[in-house]
PDB file of C-alpha atoms and ligand atoms in Angstrom:
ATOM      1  CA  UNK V  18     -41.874  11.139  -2.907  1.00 40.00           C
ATOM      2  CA  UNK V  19     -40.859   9.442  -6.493  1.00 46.00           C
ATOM      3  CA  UNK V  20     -38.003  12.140  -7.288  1.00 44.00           C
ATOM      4  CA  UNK V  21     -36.649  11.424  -3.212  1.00 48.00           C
ATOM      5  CA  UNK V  22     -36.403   7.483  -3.836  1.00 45.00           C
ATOM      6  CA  UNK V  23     -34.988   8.399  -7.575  1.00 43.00           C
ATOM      7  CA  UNK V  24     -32.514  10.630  -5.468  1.00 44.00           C
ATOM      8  CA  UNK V  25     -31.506   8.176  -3.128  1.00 43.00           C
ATOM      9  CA  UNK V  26     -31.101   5.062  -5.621  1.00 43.00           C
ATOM     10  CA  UNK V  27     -29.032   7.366  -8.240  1.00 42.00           C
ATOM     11  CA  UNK V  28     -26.255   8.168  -4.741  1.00 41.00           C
ATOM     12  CA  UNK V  29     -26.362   4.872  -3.875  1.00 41.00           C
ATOM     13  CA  UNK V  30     -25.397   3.477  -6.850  1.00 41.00           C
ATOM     14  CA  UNK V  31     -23.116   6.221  -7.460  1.00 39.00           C
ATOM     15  CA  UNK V  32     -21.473   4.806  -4.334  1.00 39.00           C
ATOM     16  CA  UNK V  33     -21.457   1.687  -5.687  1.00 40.00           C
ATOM     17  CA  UNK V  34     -20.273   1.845  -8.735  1.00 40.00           C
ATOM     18  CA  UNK V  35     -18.878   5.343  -9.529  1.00 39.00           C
ATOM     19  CA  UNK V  36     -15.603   6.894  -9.318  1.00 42.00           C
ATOM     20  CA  UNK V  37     -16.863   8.027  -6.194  1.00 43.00           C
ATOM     21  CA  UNK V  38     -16.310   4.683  -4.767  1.00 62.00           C
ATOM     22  CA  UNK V  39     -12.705   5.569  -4.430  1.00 81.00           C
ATOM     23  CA  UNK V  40     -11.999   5.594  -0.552  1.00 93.00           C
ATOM     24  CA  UNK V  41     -10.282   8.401   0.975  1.00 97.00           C
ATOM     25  CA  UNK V  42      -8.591   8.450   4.894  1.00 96.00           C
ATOM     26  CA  UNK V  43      -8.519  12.298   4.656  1.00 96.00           C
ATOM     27  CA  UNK V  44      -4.859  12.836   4.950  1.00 97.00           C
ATOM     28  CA  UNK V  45      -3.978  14.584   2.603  1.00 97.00           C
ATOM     29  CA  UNK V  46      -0.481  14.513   0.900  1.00 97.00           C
ATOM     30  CA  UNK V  47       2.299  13.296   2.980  1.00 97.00           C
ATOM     31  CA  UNK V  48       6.089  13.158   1.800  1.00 95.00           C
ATOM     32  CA  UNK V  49       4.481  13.766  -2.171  1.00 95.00           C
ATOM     33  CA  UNK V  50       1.866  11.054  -1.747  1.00 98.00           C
ATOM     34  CA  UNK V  51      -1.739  11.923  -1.965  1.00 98.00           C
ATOM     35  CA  UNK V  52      -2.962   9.139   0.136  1.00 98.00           C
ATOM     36  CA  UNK V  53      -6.134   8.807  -1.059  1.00 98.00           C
ATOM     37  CA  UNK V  54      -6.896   5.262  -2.341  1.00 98.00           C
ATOM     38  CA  UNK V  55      -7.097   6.840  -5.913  1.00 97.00           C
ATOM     39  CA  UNK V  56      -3.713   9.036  -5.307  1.00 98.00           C
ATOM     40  CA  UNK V  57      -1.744   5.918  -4.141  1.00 98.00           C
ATOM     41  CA  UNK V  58      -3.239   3.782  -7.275  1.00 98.00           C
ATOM     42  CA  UNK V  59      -1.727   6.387  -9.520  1.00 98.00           C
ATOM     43  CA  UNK V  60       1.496   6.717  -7.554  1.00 98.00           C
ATOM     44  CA  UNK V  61       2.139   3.082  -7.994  1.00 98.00           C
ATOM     45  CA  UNK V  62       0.994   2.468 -11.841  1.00 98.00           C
ATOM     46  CA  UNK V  63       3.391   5.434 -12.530  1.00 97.00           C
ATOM     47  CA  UNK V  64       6.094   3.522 -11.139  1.00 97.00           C
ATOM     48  CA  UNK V  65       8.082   6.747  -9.397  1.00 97.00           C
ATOM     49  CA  UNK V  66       8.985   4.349  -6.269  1.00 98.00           C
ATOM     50  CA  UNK V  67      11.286   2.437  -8.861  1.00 98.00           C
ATOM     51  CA  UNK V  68      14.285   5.402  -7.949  1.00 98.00           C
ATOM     52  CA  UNK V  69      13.718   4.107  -4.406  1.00 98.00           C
ATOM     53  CA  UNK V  70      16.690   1.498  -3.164  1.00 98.00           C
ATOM     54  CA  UNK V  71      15.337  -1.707  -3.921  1.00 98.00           C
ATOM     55  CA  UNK V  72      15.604  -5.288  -3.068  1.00 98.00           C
ATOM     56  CA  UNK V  73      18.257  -6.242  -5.908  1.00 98.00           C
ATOM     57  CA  UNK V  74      16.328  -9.009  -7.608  1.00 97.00           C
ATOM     58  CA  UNK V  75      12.144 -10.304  -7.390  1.00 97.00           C
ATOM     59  CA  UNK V  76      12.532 -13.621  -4.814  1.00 96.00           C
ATOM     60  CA  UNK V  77       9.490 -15.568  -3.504  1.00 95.00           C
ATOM     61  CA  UNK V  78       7.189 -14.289  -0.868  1.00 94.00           C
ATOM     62  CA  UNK V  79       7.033 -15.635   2.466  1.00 89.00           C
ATOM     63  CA  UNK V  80       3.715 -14.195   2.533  1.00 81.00           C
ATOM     64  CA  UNK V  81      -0.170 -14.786   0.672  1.00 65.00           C
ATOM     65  CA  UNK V  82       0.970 -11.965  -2.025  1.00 59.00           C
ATOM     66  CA  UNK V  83       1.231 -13.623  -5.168  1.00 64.00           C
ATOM     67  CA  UNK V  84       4.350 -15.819  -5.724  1.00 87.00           C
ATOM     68  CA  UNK V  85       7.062 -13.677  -6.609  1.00 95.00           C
ATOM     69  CA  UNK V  86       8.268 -10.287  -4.846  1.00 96.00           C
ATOM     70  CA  UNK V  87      10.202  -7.066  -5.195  1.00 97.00           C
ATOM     71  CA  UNK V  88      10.685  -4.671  -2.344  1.00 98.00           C
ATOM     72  CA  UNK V  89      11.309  -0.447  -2.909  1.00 98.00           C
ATOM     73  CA  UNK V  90      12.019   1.640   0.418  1.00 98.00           C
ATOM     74  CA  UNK V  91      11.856   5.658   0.157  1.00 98.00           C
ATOM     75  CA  UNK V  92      14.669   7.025   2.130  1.00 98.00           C
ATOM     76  CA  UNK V  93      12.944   8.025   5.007  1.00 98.00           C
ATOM     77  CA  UNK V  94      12.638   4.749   5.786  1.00 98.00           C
ATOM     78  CA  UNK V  95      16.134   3.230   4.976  1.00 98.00           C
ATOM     79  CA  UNK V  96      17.418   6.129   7.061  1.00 98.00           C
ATOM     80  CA  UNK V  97      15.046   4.885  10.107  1.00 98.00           C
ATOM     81  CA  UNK V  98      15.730   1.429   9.064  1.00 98.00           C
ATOM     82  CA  UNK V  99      19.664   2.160   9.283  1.00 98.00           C
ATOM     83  CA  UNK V 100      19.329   3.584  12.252  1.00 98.00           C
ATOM     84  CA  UNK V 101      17.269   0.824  13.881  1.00 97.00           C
ATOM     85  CA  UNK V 102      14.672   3.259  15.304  1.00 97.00           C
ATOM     86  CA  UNK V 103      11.829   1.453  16.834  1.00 97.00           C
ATOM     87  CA  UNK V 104       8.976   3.257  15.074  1.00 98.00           C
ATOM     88  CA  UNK V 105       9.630   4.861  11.780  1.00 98.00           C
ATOM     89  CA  UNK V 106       9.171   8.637  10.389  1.00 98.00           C
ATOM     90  CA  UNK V 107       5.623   9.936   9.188  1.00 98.00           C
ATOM     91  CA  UNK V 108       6.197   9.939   5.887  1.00 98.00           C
ATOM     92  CA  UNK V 109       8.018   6.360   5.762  1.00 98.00           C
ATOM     93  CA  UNK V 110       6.893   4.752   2.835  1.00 98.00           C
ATOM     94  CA  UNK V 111       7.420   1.171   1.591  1.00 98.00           C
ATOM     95  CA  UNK V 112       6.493  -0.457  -1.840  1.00 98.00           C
ATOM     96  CA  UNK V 113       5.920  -4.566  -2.751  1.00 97.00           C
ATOM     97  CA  UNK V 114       5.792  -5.133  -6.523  1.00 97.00           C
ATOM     98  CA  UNK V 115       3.565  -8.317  -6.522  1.00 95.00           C
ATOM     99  CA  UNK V 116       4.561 -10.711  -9.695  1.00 95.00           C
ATOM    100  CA  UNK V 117       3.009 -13.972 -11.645  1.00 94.00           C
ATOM    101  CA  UNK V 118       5.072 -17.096 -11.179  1.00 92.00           C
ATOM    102  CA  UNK V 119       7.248 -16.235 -13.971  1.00 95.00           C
ATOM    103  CA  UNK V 120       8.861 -13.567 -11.636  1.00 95.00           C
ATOM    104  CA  UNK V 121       8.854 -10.953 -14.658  1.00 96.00           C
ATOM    105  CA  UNK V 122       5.015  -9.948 -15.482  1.00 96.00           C
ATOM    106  CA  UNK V 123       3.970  -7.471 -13.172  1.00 96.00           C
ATOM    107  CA  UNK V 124       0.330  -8.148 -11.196  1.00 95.00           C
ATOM    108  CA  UNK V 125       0.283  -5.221  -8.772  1.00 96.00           C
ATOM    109  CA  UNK V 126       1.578  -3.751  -5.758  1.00 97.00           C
ATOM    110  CA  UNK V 127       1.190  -3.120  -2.218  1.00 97.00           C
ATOM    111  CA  UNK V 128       2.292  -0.070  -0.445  1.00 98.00           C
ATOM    112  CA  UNK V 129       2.138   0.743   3.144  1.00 98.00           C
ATOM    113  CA  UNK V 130       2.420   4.593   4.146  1.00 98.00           C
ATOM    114  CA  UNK V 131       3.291   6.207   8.189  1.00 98.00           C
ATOM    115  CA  UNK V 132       0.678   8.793   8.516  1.00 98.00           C
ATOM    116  CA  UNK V 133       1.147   9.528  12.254  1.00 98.00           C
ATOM    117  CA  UNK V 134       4.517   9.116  14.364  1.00 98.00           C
ATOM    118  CA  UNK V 135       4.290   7.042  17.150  1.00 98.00           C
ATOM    119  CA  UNK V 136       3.131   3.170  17.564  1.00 97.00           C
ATOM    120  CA  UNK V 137       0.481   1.205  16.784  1.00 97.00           C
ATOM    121  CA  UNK V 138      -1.323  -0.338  13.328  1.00 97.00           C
ATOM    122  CA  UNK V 139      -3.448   2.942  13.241  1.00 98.00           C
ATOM    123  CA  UNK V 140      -0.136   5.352  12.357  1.00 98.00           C
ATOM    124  CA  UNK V 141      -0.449   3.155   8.834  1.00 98.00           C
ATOM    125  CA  UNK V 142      -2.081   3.303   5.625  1.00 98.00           C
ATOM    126  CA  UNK V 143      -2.125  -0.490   3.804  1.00 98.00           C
ATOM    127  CA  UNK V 144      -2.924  -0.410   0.192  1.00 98.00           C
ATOM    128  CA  UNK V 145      -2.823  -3.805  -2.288  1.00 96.00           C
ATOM    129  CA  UNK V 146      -4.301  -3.506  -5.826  1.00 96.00           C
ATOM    130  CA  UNK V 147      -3.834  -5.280  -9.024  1.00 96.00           C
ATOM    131  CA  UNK V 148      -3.935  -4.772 -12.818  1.00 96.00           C
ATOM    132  CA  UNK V 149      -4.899  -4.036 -15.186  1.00 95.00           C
ATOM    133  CA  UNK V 150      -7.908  -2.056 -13.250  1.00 96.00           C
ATOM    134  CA  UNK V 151      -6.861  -1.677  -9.621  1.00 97.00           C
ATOM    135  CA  UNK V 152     -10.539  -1.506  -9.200  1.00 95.00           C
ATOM    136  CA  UNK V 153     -10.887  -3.747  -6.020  1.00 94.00           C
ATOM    137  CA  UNK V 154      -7.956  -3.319  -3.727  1.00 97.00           C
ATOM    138  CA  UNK V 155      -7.622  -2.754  -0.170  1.00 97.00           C
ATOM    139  CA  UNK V 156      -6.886   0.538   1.588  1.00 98.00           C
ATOM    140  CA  UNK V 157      -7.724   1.901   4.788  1.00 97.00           C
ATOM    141  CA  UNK V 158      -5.722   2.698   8.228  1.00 97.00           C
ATOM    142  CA  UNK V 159      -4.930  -0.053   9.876  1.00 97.00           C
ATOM    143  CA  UNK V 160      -6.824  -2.042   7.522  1.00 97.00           C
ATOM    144  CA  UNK V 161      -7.618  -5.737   9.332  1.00 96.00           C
ATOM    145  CA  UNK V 162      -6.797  -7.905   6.399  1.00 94.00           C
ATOM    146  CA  UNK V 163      -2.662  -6.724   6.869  1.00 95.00           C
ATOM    147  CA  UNK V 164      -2.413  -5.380  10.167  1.00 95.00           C
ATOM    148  CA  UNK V 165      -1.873  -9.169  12.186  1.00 94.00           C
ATOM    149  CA  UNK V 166       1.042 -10.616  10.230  1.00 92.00           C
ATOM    150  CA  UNK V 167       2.491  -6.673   9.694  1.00 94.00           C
ATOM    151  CA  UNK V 168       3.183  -6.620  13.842  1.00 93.00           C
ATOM    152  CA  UNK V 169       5.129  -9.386  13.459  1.00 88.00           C
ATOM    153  CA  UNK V 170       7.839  -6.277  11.884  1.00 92.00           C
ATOM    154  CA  UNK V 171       9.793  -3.575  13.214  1.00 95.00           C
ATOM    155  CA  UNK V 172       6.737  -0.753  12.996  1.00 98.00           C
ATOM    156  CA  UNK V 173       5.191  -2.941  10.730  1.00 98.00           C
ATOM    157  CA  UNK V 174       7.501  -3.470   7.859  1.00 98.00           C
ATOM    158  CA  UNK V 175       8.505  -7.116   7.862  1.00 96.00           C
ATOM    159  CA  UNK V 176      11.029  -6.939   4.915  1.00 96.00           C
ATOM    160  CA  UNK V 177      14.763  -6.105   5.976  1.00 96.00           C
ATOM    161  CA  UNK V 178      16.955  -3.626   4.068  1.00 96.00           C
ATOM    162  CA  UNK V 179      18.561  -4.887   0.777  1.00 95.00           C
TER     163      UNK V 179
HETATM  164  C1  HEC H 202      -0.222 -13.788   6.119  1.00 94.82           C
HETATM  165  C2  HEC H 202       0.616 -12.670   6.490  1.00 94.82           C
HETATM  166  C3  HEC H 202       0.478 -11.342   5.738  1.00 94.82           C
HETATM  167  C4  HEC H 202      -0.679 -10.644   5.447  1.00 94.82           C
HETATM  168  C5  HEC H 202      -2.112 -11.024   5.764  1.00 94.82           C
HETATM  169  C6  HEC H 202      -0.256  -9.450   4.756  1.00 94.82           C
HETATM  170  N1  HEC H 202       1.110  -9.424   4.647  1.00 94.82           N
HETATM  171 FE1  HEC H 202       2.210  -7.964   3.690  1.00 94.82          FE
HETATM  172  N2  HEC H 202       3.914  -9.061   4.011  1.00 94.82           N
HETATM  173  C7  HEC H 202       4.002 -10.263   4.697  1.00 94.82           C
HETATM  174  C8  HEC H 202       5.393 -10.739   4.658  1.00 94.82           C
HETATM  175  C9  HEC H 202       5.920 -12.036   5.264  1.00 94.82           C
HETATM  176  C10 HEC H 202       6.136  -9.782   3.923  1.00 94.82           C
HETATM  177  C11 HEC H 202       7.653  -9.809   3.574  1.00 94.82           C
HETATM  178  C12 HEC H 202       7.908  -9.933   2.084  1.00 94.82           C
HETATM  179  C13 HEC H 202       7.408 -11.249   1.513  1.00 94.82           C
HETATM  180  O1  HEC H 202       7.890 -12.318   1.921  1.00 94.82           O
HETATM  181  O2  HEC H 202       6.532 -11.191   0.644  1.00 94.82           O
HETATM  182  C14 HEC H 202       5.179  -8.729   3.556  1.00 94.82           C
HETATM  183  C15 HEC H 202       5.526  -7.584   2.872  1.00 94.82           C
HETATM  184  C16 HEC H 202       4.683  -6.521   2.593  1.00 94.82           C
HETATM  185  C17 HEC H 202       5.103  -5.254   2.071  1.00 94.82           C
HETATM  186  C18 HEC H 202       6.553  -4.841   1.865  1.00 94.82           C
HETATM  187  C19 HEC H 202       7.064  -4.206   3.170  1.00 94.82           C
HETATM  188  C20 HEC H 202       7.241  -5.181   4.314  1.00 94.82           C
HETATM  189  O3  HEC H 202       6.591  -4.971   5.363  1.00 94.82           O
HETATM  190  O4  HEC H 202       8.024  -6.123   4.197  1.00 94.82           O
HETATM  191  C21 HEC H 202       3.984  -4.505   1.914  1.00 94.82           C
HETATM  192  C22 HEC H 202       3.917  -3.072   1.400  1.00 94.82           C
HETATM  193  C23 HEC H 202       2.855  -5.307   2.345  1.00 94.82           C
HETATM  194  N3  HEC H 202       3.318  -6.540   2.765  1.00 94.82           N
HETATM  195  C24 HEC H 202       1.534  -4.898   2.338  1.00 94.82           C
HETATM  196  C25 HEC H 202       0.471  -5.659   2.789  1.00 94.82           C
HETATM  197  C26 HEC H 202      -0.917  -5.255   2.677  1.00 94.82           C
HETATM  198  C27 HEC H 202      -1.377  -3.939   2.101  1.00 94.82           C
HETATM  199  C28 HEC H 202      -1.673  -6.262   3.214  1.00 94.82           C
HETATM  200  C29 HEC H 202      -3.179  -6.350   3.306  1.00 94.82           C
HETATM  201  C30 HEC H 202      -3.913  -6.249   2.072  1.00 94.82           C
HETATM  202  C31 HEC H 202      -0.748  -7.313   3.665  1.00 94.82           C
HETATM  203  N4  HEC H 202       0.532  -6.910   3.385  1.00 94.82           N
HETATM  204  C32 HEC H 202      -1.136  -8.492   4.283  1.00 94.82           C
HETATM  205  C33 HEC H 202       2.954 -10.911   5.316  1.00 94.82           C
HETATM  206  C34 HEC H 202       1.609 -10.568   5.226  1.00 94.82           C
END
């Protein structure tokens, strides 16, 4: 009876707290990304979108995501982009470096990954996390917090091409 509750309290605050808390859709890797919440923290701190074509310089946001912005598109996307296709590529992957007001010190980064062709919020991982932990951030398919103001794009990407 004891070791049971011991049992129970020790998973749940391994959920809690532990590097178990790390959420995980189930998808696997798609175009190089593990998109796992962990695997798309570590894709972003290690900066490997920065090859991507980029907005040229960090402007303001039109949008609640810190003052200052910077866009990166993988070229999946800028091909679909180019092409004007209605719903982008599995695989399409976009990256928004998120800055303080002085437009140079970086505070984190949202990135939003296709994970299924076709329409609809659900074909879509969102992801937003910020440093120097990226211990709290948001991740899930079609997460609610970015979903609403994300239709408002072309397949969900708001930002045009540089
Ligand atoms: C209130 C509206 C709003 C909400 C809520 C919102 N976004 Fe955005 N997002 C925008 C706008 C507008 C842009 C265009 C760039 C800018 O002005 O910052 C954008 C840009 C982005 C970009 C760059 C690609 C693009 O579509 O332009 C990413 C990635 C992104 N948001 C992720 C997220 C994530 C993840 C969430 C949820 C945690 C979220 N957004 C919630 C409005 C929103």
């Amino acid at each position: 009876m004891r070791a049971h509750a011991l049992l129970l309290l020790t998973s749940l605050f391994a959920t809690a707290c532990g590097p178990s808390s790390s959420v995980d859709e189930g998808l696997g890797v798609i175009q190089q990304l593990d998109t796992s919440e962990q695997g798309i923290t570590a894709f972003v701190r290690s900066g490997q979108y920065t090859s991507w074509l980029a907005e040229p310089t960090v402007h303001e946001t039109r949008a609640p995501h810190g003052s200052k912005v910077r866009v990166f598109f993988n070229d999946l996307l800028v091909q679909s982009l180019r092409d004007g296709n209605a719903t982008h590529p599995m695989g399409s992957i976009v990256v928004k470096e998120l800055f303080e007001d002085d437009g140079k010190t970086l505070r984190g980064h949202a990135l939003d990954v296709k994970i299924a062709e076709g329409p609809g919020k659900d074909t879509w991982i969102f992801y937003e996390g910020f440093g120097p932990d990226y211990s709290n951030n948001y991740y899930g398919r079609a997460h609610s917090t970015c979903h609403g103001c994300h239709s408002d794009g072309k397949d969900y990407v708001t930002s045009p091409l540089p």
